[in-house]
Coordinates of C-alpha atoms and ligand atoms in Angstrom, one line a residue:
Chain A
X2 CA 21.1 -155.3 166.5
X3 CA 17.5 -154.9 167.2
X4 CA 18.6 -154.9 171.1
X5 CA 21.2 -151.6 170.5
X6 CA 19.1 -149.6 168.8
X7 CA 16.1 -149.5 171.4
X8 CA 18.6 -149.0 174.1
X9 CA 20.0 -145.7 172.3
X10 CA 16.7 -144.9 171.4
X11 CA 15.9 -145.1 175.0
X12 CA 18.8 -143.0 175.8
X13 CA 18.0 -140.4 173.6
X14 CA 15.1 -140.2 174.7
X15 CA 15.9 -140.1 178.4
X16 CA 18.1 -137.8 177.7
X17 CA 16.3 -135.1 176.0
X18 CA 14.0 -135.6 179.3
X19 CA 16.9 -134.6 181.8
X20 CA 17.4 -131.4 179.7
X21 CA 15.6 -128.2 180.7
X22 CA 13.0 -128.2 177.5
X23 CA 9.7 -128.1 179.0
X24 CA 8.0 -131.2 177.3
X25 CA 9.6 -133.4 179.6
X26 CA 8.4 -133.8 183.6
X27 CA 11.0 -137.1 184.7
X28 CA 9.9 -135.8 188.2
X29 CA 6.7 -138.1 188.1
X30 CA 9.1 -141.8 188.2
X31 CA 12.0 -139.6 190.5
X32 CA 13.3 -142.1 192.6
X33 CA 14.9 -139.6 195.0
X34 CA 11.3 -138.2 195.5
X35 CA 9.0 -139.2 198.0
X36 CA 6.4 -139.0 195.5
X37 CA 8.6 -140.1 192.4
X38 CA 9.6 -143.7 194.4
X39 CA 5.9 -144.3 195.6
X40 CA 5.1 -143.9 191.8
X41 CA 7.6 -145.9 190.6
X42 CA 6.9 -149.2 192.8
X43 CA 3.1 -149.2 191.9
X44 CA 4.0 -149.4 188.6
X45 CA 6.8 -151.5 188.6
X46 CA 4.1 -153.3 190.6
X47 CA 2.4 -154.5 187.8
X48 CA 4.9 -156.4 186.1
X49 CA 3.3 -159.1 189.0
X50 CA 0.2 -159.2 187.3
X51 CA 1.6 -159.0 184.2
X52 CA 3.7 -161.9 184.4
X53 CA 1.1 -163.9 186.3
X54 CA -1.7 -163.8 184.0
X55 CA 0.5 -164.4 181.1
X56 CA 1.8 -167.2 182.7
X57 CA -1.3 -169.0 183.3
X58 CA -2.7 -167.9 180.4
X59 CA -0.2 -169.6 178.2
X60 CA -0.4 -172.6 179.9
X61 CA -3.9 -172.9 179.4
X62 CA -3.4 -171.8 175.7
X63 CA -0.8 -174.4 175.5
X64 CA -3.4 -177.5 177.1
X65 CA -6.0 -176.1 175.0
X66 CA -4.2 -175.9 171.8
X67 CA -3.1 -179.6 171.8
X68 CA -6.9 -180.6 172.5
X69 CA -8.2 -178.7 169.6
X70 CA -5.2 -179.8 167.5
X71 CA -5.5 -183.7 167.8
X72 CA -9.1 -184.1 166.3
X73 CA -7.9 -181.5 163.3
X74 CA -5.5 -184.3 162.1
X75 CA -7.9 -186.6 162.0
X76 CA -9.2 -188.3 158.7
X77 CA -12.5 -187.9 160.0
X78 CA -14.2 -185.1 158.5
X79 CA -16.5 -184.9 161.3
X80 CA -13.4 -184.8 164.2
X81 CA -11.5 -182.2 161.3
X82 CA -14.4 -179.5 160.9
X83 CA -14.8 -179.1 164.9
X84 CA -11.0 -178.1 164.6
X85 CA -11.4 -176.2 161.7
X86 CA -14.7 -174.1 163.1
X87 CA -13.1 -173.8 166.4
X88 CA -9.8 -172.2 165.3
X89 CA -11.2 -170.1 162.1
X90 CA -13.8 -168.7 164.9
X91 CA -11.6 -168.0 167.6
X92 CA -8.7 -166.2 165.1
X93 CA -11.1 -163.9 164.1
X94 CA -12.7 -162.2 167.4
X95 CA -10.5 -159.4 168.3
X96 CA -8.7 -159.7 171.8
X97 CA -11.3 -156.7 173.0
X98 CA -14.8 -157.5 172.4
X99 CA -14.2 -161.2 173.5
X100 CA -12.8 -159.8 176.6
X101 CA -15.6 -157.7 177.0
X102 CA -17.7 -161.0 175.9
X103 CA -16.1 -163.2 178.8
X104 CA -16.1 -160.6 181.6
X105 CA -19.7 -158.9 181.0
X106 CA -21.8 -161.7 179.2
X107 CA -20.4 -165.2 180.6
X108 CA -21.3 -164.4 184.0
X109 CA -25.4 -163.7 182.4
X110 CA -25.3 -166.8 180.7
X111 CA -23.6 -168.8 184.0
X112 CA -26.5 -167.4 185.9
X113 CA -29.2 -168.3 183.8
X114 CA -28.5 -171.9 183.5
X115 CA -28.4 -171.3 187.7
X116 CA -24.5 -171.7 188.0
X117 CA -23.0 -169.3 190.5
X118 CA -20.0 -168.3 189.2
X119 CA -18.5 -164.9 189.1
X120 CA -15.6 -164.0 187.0
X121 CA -13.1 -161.7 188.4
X122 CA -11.2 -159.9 186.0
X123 CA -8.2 -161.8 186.5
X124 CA -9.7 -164.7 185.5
X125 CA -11.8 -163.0 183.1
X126 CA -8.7 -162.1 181.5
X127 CA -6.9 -165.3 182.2
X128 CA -9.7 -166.7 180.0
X129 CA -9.9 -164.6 177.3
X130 CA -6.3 -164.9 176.6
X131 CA -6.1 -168.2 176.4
X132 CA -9.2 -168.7 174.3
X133 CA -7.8 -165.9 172.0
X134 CA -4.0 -167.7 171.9
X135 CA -5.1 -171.2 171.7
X136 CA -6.3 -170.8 168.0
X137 CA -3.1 -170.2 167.3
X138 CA -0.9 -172.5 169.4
X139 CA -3.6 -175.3 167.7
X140 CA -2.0 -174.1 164.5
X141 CA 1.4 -174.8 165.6
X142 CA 1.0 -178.1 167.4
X143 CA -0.8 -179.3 164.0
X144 CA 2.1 -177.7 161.7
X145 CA 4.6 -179.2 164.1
X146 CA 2.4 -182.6 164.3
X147 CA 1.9 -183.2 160.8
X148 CA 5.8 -182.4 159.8
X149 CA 6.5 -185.7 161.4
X150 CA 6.5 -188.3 158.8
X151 CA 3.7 -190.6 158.4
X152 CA 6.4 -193.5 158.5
X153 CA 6.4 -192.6 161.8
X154 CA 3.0 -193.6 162.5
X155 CA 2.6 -196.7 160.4
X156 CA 5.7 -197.9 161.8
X157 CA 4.0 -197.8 165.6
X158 CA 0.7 -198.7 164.2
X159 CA 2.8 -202.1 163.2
X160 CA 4.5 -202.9 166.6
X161 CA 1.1 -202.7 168.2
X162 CA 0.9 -198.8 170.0
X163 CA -2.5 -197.2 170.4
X164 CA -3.3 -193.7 169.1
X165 CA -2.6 -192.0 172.1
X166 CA 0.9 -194.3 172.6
X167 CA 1.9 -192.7 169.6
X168 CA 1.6 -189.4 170.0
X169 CA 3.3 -189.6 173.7
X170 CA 6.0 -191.8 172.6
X171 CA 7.0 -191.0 169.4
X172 CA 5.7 -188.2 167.4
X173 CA 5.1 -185.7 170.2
X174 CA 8.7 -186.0 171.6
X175 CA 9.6 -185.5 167.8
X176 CA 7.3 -182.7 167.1
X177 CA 8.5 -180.7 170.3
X178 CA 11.7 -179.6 168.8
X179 CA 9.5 -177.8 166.0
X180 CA 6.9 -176.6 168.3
X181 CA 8.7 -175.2 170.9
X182 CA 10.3 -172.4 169.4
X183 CA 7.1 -171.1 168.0
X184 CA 5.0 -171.9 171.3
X185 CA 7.7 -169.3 172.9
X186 CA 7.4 -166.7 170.5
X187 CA 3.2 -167.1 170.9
X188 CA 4.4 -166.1 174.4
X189 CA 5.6 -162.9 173.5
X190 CA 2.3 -162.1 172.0
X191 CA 0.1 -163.1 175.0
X192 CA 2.3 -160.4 177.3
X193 CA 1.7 -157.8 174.9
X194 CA -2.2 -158.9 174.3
X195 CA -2.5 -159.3 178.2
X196 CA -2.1 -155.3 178.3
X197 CA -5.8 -155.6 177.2
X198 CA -6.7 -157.3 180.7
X199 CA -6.4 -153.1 182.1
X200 CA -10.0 -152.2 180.3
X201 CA -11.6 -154.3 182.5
X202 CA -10.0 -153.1 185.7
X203 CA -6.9 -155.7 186.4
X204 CA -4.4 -154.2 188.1
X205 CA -1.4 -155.1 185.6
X206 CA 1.3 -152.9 184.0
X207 CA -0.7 -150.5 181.6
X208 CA -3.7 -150.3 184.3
X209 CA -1.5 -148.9 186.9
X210 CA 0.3 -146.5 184.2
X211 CA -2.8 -145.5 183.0
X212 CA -3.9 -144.4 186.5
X213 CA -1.1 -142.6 187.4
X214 CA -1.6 -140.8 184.3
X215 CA -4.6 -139.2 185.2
X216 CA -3.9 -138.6 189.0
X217 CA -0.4 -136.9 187.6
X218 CA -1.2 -135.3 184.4
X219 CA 2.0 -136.8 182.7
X220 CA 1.4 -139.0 180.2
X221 CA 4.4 -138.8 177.9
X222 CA 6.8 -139.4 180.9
X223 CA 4.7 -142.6 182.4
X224 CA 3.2 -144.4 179.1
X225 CA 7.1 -144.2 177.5
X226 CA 8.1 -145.8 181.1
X227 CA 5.1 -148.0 180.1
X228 CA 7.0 -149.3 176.6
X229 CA 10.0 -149.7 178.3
X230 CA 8.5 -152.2 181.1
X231 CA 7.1 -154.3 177.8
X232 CA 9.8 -153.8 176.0
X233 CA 12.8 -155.6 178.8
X234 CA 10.1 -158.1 179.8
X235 CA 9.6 -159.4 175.7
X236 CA 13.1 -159.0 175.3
X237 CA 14.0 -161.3 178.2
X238 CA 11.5 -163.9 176.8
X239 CA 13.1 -163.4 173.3
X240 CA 16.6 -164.1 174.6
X241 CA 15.4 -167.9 175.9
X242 CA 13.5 -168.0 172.5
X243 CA 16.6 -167.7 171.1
X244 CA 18.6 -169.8 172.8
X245 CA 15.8 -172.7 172.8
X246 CA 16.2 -171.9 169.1
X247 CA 19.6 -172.7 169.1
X248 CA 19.4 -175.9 171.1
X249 CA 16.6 -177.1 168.9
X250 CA 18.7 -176.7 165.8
X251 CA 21.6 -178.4 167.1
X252 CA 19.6 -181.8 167.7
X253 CA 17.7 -181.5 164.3
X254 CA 20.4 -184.0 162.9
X255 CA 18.3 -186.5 165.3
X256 CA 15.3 -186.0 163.3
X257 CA 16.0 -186.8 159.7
Chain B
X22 CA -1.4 -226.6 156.3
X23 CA -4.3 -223.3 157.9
X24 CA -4.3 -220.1 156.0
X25 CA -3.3 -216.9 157.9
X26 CA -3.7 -214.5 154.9
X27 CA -7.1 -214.8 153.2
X28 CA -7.6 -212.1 150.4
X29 CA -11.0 -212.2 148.6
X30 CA -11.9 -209.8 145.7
X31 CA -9.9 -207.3 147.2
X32 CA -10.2 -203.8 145.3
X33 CA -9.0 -200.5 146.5
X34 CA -9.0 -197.2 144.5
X35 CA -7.4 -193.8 145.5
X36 CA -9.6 -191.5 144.4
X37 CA -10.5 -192.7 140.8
X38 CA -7.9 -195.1 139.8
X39 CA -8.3 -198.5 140.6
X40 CA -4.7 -199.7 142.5
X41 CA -6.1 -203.4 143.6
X42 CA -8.0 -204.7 140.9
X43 CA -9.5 -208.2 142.3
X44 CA -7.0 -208.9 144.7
X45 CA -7.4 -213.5 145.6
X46 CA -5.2 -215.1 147.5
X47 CA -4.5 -217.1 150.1
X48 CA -1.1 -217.7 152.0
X49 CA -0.5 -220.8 154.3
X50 CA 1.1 -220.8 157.7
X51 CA 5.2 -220.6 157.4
X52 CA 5.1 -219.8 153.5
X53 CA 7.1 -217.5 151.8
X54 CA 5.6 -215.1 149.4
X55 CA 7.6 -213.2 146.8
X56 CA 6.0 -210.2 145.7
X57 CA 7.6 -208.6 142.4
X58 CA 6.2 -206.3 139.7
X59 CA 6.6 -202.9 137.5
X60 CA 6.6 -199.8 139.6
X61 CA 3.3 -198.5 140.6
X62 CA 1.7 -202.2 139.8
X63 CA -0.2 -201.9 143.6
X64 CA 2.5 -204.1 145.5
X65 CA 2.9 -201.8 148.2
X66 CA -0.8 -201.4 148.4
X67 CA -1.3 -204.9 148.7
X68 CA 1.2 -205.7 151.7
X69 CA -0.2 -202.1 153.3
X70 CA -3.9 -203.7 153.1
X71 CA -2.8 -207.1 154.8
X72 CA -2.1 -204.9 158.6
X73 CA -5.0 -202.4 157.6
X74 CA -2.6 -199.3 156.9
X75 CA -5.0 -199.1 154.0
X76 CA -8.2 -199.9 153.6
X77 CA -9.5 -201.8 151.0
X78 CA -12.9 -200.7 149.7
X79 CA -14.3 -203.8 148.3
X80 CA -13.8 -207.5 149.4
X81 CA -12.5 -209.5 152.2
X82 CA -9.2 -210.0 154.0
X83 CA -9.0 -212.8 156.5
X84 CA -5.7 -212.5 158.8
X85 CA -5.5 -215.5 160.9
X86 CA -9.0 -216.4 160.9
X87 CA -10.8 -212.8 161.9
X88 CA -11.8 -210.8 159.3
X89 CA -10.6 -206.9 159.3
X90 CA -13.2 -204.5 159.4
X91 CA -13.4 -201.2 161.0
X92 CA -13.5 -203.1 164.6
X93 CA -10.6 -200.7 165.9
X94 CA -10.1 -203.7 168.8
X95 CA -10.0 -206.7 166.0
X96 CA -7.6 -205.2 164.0
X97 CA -5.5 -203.8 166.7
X98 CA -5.0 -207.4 168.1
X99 CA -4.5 -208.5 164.7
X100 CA -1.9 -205.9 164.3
X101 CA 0.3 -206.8 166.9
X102 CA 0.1 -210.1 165.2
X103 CA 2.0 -208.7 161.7
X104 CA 5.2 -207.4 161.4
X105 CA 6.2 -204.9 159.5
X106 CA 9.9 -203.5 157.7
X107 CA 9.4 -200.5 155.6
X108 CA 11.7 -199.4 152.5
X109 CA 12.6 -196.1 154.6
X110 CA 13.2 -198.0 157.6
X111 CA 11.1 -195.7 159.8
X112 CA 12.9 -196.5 162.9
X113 CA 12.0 -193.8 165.6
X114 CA 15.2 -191.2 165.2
X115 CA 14.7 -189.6 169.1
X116 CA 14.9 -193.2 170.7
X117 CA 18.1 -195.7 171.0
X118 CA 18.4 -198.4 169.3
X119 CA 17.3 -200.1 172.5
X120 CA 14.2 -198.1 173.3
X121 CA 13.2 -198.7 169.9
X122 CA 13.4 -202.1 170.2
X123 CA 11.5 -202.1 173.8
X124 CA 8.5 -199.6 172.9
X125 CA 6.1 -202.2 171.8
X126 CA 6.9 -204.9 174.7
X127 CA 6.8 -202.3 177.1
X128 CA 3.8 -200.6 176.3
X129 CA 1.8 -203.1 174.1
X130 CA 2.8 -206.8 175.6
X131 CA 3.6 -205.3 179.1
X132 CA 6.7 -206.6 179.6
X133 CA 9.0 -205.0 182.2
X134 CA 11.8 -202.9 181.0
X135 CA 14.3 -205.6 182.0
X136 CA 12.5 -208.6 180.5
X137 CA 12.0 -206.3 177.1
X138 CA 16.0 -205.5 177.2
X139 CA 16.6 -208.9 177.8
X140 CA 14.7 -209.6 174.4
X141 CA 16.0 -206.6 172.9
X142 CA 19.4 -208.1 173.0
X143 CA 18.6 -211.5 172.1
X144 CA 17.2 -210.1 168.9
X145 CA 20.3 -207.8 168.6
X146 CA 22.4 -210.4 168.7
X147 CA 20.0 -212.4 166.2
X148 CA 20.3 -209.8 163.7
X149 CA 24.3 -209.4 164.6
X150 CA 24.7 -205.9 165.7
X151 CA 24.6 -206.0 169.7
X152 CA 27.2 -203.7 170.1
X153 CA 25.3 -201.0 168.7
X154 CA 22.5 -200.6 171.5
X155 CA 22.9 -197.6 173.0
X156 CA 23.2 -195.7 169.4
X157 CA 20.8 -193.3 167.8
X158 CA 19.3 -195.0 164.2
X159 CA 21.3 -191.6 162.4
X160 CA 24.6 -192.8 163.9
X161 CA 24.1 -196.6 161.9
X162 CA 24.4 -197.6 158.5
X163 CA 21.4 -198.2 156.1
X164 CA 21.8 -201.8 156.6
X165 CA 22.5 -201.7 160.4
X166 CA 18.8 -199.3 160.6
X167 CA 17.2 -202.4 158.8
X168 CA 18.5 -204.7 161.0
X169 CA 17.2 -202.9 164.0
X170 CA 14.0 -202.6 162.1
X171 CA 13.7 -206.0 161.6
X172 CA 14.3 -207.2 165.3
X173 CA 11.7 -204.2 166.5
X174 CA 9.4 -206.3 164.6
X175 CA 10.2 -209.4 165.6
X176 CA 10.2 -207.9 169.6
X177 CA 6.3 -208.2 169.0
X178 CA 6.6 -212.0 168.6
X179 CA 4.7 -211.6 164.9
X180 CA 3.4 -214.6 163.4
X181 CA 3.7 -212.5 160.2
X182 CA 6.3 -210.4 158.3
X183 CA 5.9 -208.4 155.6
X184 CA 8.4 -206.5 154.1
X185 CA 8.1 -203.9 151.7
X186 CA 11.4 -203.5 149.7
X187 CA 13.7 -203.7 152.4
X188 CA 16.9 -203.4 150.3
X189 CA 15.7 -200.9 147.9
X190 CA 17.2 -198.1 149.8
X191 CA 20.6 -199.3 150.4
X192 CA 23.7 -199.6 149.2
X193 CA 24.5 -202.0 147.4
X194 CA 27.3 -203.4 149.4
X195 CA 24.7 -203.5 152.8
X196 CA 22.0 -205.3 150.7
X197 CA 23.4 -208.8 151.9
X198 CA 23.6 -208.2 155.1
X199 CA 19.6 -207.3 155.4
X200 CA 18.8 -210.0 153.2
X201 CA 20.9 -212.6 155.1
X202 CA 18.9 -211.3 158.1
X203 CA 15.7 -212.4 156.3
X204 CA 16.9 -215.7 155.0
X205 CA 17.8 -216.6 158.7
X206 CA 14.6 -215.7 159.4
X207 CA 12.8 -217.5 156.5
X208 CA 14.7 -220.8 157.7
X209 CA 12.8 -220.6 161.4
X210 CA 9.6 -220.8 159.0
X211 CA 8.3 -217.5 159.4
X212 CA 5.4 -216.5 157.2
X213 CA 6.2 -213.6 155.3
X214 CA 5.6 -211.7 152.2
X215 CA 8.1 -210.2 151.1
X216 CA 7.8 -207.3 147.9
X217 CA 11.6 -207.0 146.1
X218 CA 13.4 -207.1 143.3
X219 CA 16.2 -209.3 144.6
X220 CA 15.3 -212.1 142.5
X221 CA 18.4 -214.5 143.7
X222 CA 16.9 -213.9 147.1
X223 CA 13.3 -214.6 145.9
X224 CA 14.9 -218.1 144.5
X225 CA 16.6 -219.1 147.7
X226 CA 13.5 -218.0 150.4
X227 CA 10.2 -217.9 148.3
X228 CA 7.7 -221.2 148.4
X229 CA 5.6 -219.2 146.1
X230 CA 6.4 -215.8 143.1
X231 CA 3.7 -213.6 142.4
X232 CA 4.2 -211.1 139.6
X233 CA 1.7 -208.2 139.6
X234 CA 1.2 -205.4 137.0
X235 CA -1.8 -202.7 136.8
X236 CA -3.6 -203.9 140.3
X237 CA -3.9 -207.7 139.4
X238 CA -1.9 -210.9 140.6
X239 CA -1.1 -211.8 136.8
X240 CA 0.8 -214.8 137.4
X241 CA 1.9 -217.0 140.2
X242 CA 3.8 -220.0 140.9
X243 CA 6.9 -222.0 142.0
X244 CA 9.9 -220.3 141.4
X245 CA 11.5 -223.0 139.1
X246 CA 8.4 -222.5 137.1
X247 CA 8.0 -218.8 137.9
X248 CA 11.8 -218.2 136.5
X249 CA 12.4 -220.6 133.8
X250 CA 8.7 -220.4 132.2
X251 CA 6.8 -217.3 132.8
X252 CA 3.1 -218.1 131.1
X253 CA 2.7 -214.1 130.3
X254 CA 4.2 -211.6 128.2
X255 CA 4.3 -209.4 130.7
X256 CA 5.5 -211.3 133.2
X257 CA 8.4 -212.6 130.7
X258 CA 9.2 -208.9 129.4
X259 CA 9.4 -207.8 133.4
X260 CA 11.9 -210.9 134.8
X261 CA 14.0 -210.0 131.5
X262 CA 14.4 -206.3 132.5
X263 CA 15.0 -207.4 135.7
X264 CA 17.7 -209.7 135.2
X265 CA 19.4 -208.1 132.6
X266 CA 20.8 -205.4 135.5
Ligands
ATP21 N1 -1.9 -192.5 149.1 C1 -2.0 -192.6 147.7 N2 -2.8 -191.7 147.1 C2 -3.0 -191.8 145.8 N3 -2.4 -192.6 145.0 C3 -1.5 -193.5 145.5 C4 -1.3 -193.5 147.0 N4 -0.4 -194.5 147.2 C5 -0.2 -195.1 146.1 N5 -0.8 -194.5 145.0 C6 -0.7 -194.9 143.6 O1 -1.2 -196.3 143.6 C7 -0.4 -197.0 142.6 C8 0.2 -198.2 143.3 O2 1.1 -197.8 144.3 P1 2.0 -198.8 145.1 O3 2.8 -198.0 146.0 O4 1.2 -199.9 145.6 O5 2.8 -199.4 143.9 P2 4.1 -200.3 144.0 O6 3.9 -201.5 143.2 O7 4.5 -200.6 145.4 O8 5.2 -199.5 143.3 P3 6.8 -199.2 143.7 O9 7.5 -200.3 143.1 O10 7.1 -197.9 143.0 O11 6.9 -199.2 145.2 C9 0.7 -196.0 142.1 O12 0.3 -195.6 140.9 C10 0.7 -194.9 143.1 O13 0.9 -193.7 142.5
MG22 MG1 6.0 -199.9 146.7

């Protein structure tokens, strides 16, 4: 449903471009233009980027999570409040001002304790957004974690397996089936945070819209083109949500 | 005949109230204990405190000769030492029957994978359902998941087994075949303790009956005795409930 309406919104809204009314300028993303084509690949150009740095943010996220996770299950309340600090700190920075954080202030501190790093701002942003996401992905690998029943673990504490033997052997490969689905909707939200990435000069999807917008005046015409790049690359990701939704479901029988 | 359980002045409390209340005793190699008691009299507790899946606050356990503690080493070794067969079964649903059974020797006793299947299948055979190997637990019967549970267990070559009502969650028709399993088992002088309410299996297997109620062993003894003349009230009022259904 949600799929058919944005397509006819997208159509009415492309259409009312091609008529004559004046608010409209579909000349800047012309394909049949010299100029219109040029635009047109360098911002299609940034879906690269894009998809890049929400890749390998996520994936970091994803590491990251499971690490902060483990000790929050613990009984320990030592183990449990690094977990709880961590994630209760992280979920409340906005995306922005730890992005402006990493990029402008890590690099000070690096160079004060004599470490010679620079961050570019694809790592910069690589960084950020998986600092930022891996509060939440901790969240969902505990949730997921802790729906396992504790029979579970008492039963491989009694045949002999070791704390790490039991999460790889039997309650991660259990817990996956609940996790995954959620993980792959956290994705969704990393592509739409990574848009942040363009304040500090990565050259992703809204950075190269936003730059054509000022050479070319025509804001209305690019930042729409803009929420329609987002728009097919989240709903690509949401159709494999869905269908790993699907094939989760159909093995919960396996679980109970 | 050596001890291999050794349980002194055990107490545990969750939170305020007191679930082990003075917990002695003392079980010999190859003996069979038969744990039996009200509901909520600390049974559970009791087996779960023998193999450390809870921690007693106050006194000494002694499980073939070392004493648990929070030595994470000690009482891993000693783990791998007790088996275990849970009411709910807990066999692990994503697993076969036969990687079930081959987790622990693979990874704990490192066995390879065609020694441990070679095991798996003795035991399989030993608890007489060989032909369902390559199942999933959901695709068994209650009684066939016990069974497997049972020879997981005994994969670890335990010198121990405890079993916390393993028949209270079955059918009535499937609560033979477990128990036969156990009996068989009983025979090849296994230690175990074993917490039911089966009491014409508790005549046939047990060397010893303990009857708990409110945290304390309240009486013990030979089942002959145990049955026929209970000392306590309590322990009278309970075995006449019991037998009466
Ligand atoms: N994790 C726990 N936290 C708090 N109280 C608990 C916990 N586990 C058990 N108890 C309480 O301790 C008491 C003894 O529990 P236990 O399971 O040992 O009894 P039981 O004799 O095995 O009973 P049943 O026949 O119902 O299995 C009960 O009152 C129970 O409510
Ligand atoms: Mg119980």
């Amino acid at each position: 449903m949600n799929k058919f309406f944005f397509i006819i919104l997208f159509f009415l809204v492309f259409l009312s471009g091609c008529s004559d009314s004046n608010i409209w300028g579909w000349y800047v993303i012309d394909p049949s233009t010299k100029s219109g084509w040029d635009n047109i690949q360098f911002l299609l150009g940034g879906f690269t980027s894009t998809i890049q740095l929400s890749i390998i943010a996520a994936i970091i996220s994803i590491v990251l999570g499971l690490i902060i996770a483990l000790p929050g299950m613990s009984d320990n309340y030592f183990l449990k409040s690094i977990n709880r600090v961590y994630v209760e700190f992280v979920r409340a920075i906005p995306l922005l001002p730890m992005l402006f954080w990493v990029f402008y202030g890590l690099p000070v501190i690096f160079k004060s304790l004599g470490i010679n790093i620079s961050i570019d701002a694809f790592w910069g942003a690589i960084l950020t957004l998986a600092i930022s996401d891996s509060a939440f992905t901790a969240e969902i690998f505990r949730g997921g974690i802790q729906s396992i029943h504790r029979g579970q673990t008492e039963a491989s504490k009694t045949i002999g397996l070791n704390y790490y033997q039991t999460m790889r052997y039997v309650i991660l490969p259990q817990a996956l089936r609940r996790i995954l689905p959620p993980l792959a909707n956290q994705f969704i939200y990393i592509v739409k945070m990574s848009a942040f990435a363009s304040v500090i000069g990565m050259q992703e999807l809204t950075r190269r819209a936003n730059e054509i917008v000022v050479t070319e005046y025509r804001p209305l015409e690019i930042y729409t083109l803009l929420i329609f790049e987002y728009l097919i690359l989240v709903l690509i990701i949401s159709f494999f949500v869905r269908r790993l939704e699907r094939k989760m479901g159909s093995n919960e029988s396996l679980n109970s | 005949m050596n001890k291999v359980i050794e349980m002194k002045d055990v107490c545990k409390w969750f939170g305020d109230f007191k679930v082990l209340n003075n917990i002695n005793l003392e079980i010999k190699q190859g003996e069979k204990v038969v744990v039996c008691g009200p509901s909520g009299s600390g049974k559970s507790t009791l087996v779960r405190c023998i193999n450390r899946l809870e921690v007693n606050q106050a006194g000494v356990i002694k499980v073939i000769g070392n004493k648990l503690s929070n030595n994470k080493k000690v009482n891993h070794q000693i783990n791998s030492k007790i088996g275990m067969v849970f009411q709910q079964f807990n066999l692990f649903p994503h697993l076969s029957v036969l990687d079930n059974l081959t987790l622990g020797p693979t990874k704990v006793l490192g066995l390879s994978k065609n020694d441990a299947t070679k095991k798996a299948m003795k035991l399989l055979e030993r608890v007489k359902i060989p032909e369902q190997v390559n199942k999933k637990p959901h695709q068994l019967s209650g009684g066939q998941q016990q069974r497997v549970a049972i020879a997981r267990s005994l994969c670890m070559d335990p010198k121990i087994m405890l079993f916390d009502e393993p028949t209270s969650a079955l059918d009535p028709e499937m609560i033979s075949e477990v128990l036969d399993v156990i009996i068989d088992l009983a025979n090849d002088g296994m230690t175990m303790v074993v917490v039911t309410h089966e009491m014409g299996f508790a005549k046939k297997v047990a060397d010893r009956m303990i009857f708990m109620d409110e945290g304390q062993i309240v009486e013990q003894g030979r089942p002959i005795n145990f049955f026929t003349k209970p000392k306590t009230k309590r322990c009278k009022k309970f075995l006449n409930q019991i037998l009466q259904n």
